[in-house]
mmCIF file of C-alpha atoms in Angstrom:
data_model
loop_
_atom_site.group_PDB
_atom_site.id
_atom_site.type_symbol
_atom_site.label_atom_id
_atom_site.label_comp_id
_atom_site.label_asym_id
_atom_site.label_seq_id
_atom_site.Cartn_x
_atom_site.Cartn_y
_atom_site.Cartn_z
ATOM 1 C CA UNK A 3 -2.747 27.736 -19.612
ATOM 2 C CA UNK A 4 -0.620 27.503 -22.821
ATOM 3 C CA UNK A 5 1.327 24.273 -21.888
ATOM 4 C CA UNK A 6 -1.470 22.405 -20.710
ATOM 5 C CA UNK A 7 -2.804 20.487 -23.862
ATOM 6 C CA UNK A 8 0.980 20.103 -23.865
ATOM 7 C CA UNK A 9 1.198 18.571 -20.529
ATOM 8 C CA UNK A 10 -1.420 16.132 -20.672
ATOM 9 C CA UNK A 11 -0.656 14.485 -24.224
ATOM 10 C CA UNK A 12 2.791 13.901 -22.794
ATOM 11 C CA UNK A 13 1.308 12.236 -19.423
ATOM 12 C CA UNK A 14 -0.520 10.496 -21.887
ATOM 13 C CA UNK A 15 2.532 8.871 -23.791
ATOM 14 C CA UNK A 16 4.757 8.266 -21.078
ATOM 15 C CA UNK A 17 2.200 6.272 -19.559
ATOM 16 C CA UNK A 18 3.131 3.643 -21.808
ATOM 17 C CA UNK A 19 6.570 4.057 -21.551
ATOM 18 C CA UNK A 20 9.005 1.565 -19.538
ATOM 19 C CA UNK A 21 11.180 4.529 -18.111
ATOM 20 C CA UNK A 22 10.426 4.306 -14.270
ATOM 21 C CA UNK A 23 13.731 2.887 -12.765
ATOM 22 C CA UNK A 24 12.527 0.230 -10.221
ATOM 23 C CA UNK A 25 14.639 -0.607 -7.479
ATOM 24 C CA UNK A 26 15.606 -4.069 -8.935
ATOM 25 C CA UNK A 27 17.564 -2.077 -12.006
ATOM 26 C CA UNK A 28 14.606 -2.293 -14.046
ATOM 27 C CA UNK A 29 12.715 -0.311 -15.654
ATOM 28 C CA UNK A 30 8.157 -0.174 -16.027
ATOM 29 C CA UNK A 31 5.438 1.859 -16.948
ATOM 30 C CA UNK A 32 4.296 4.316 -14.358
ATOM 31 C CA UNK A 33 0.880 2.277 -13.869
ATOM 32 C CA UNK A 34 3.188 -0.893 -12.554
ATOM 33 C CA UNK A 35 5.518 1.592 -10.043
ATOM 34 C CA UNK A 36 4.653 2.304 -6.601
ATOM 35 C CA UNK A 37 6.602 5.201 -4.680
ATOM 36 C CA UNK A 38 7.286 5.612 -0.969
ATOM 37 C CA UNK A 39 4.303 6.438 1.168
ATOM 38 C CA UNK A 40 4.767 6.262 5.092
ATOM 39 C CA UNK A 41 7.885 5.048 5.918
ATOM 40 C CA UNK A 42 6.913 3.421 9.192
ATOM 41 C CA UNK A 43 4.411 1.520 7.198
ATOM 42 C CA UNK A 44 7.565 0.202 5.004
ATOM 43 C CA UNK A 45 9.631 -0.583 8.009
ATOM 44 C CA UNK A 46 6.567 -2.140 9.698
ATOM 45 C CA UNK A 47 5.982 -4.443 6.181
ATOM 46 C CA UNK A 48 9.658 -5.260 6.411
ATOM 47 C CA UNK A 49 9.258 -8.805 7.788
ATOM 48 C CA UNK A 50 7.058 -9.888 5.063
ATOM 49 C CA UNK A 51 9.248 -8.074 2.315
ATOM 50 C CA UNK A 52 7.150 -5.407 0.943
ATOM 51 C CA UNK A 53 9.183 -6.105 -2.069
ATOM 52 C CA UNK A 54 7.604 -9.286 -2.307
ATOM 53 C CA UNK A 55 3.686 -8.340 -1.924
ATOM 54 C CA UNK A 56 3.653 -5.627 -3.725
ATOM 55 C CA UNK A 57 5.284 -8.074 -6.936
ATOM 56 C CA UNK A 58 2.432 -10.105 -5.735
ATOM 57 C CA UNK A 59 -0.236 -7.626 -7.295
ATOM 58 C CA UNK A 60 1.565 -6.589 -10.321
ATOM 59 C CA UNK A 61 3.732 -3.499 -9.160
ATOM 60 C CA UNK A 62 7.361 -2.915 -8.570
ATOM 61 C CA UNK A 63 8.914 -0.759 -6.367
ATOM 62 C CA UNK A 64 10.500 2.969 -7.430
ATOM 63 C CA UNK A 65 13.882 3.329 -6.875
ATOM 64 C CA UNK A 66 14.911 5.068 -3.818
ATOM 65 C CA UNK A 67 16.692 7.650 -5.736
ATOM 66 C CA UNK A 68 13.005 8.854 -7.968
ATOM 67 C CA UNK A 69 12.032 11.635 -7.281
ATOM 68 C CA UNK A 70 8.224 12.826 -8.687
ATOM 69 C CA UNK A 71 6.364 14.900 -7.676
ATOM 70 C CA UNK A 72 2.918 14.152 -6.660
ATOM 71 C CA UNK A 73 1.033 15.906 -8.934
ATOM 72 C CA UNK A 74 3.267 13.915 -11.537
ATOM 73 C CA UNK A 75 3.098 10.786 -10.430
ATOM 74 C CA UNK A 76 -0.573 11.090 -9.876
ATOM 75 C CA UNK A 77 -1.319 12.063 -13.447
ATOM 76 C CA UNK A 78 1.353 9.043 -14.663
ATOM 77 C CA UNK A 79 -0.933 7.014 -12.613
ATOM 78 C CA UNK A 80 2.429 5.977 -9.993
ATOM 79 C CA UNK A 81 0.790 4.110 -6.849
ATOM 80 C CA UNK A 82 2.261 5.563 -3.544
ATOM 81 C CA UNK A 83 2.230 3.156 -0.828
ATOM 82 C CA UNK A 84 -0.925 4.655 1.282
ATOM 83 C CA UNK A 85 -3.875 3.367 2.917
ATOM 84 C CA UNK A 86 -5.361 1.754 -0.340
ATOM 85 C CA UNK A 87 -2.363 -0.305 -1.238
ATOM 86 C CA UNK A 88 -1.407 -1.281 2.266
ATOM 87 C CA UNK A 89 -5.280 -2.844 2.513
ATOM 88 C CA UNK A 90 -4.553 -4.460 -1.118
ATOM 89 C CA UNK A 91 -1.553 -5.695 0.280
ATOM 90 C CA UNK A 92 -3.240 -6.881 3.438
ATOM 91 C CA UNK A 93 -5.788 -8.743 1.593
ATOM 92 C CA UNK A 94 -3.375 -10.487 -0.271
ATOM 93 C CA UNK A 95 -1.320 -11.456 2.115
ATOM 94 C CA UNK A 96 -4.455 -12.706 4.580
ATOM 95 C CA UNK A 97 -5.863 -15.083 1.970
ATOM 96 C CA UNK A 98 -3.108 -17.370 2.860
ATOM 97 C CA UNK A 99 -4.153 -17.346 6.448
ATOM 98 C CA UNK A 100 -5.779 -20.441 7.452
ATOM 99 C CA UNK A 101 -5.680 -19.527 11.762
ATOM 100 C CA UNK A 102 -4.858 -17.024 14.285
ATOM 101 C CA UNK A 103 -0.820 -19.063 14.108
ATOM 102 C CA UNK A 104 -0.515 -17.400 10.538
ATOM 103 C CA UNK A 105 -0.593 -14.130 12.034
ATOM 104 C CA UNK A 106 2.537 -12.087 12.873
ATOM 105 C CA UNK A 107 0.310 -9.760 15.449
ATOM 106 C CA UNK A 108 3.139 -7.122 16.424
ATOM 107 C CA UNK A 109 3.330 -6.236 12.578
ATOM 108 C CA UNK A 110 -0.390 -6.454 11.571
ATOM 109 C CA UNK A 111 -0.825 -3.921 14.657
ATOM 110 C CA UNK A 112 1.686 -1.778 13.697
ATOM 111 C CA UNK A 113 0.318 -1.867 10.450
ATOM 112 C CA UNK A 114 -3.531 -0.973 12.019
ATOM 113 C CA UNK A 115 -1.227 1.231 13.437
ATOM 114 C CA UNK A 116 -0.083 3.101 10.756
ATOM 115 C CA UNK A 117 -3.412 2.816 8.660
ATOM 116 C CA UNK A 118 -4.832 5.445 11.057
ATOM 117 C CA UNK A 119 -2.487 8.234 10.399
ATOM 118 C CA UNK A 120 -2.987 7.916 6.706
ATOM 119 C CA UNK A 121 -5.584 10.557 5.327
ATOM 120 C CA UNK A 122 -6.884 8.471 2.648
ATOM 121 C CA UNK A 123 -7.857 5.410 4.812
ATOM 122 C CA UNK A 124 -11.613 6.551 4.554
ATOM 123 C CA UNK A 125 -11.745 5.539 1.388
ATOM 124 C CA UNK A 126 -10.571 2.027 2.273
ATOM 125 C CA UNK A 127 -11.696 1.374 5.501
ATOM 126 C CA UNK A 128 -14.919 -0.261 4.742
ATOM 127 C CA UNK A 129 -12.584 -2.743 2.711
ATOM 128 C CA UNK A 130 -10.816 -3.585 5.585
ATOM 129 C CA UNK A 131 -12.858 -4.058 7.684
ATOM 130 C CA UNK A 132 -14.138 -7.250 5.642
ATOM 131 C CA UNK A 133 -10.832 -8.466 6.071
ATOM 132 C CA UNK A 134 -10.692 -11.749 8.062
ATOM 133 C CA UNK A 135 -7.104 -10.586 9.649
ATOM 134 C CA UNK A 136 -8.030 -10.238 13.529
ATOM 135 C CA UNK A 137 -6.469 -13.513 15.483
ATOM 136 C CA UNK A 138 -8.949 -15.067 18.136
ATOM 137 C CA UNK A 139 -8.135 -16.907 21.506
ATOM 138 C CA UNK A 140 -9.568 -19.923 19.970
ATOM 139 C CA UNK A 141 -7.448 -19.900 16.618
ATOM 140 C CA UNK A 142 -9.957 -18.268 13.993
ATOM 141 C CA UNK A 143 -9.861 -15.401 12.044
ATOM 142 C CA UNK A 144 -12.046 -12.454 11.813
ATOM 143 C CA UNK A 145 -13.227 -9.600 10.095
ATOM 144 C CA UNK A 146 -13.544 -6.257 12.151
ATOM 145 C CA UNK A 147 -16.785 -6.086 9.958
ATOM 146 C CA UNK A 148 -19.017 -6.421 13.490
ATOM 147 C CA UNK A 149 -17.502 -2.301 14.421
ATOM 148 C CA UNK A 150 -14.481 -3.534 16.297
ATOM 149 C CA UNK A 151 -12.359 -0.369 16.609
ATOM 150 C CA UNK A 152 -9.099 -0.652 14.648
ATOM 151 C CA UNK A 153 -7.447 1.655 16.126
ATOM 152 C CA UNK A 154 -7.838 -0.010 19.911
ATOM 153 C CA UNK A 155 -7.258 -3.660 17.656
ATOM 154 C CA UNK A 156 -3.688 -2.042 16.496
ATOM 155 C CA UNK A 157 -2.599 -0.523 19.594
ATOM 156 C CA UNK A 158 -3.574 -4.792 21.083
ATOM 157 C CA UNK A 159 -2.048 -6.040 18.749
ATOM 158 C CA UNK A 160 1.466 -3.899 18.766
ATOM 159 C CA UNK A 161 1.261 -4.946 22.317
ATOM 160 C CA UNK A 162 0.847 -1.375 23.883
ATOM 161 C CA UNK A 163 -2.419 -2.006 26.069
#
């Protein structure tokens, strides 16, 4: 196409640009924004104040109001909360874990939960499976690395079997 060279050497520039609006009134490069992804997965992260974790690995949150679409925000290199980010965010938040008591089990299984539905988690389930998130009747963590299913571990966890 004609525009294309066009395209991409502006992609290129504005990735370096602090234009993204965040939803704290400021304003970031597109590589330090992430954009809604599943909304139950935001309302399930409430609690811990998604806000909060995802300042913990660098990124600020788009204002509610941007709209990009995801082509765009692709190429700008804008994270969308998915699969991938929700396991960064997991890990993060797990290292402080010491026991099963540092758990909140109703949202890490609505999390699980909501992990399942996402298309990309794939290519980030082997990560999180490593994870030492899964609270034992004796107080330890552990890592769904032995094949526990996570689907039947978020479904325990949310408190629906």
């Amino acid at each position: 196409e004609f525009w294309e060279p066009l395209a991409k050497a502006c992609c290129r520039r504005l990735k370096s640009v602090r234009f993204l609006l965040t939803r704290g009134g400021e304003f970031v490069t597109p590589g330090e924004a992430v954009v809604a992804g599943s909304s139950a997965l935001e309302e399930a992260s409430a609690p811990f104040a998604t806000d909060r974790l995802v300042a913990q690995i660098g990124l600020h949150p788009a204002h509610p109001s941007l709209s990009l679409p995801a082509e765009l925000a692709r190429h700008l290199g804008v994270r969308r909360l998915d699969a991938s980010l929700a396991v960064e965010l997991l890990a993060e938040l797990s290292s402080g874990w010491s026991d099963a008591g540092d758990v909140d089990t109703r949202w890490l299984g609505t999390v699980l939960k909501e992990l399942r539905r996402d298309p990309q988690l794939s290519n980030s389930l082997a990560s999180l499976r490593k994870l030492r998130v899964l609270p034992l009747a004796d107080g330890r963590l552990e890592s769904a690395a032995g094949g526990a299913p996570l689907h039947l571990l978020g479904a325990l966890l949310a408190g629906e079997l």
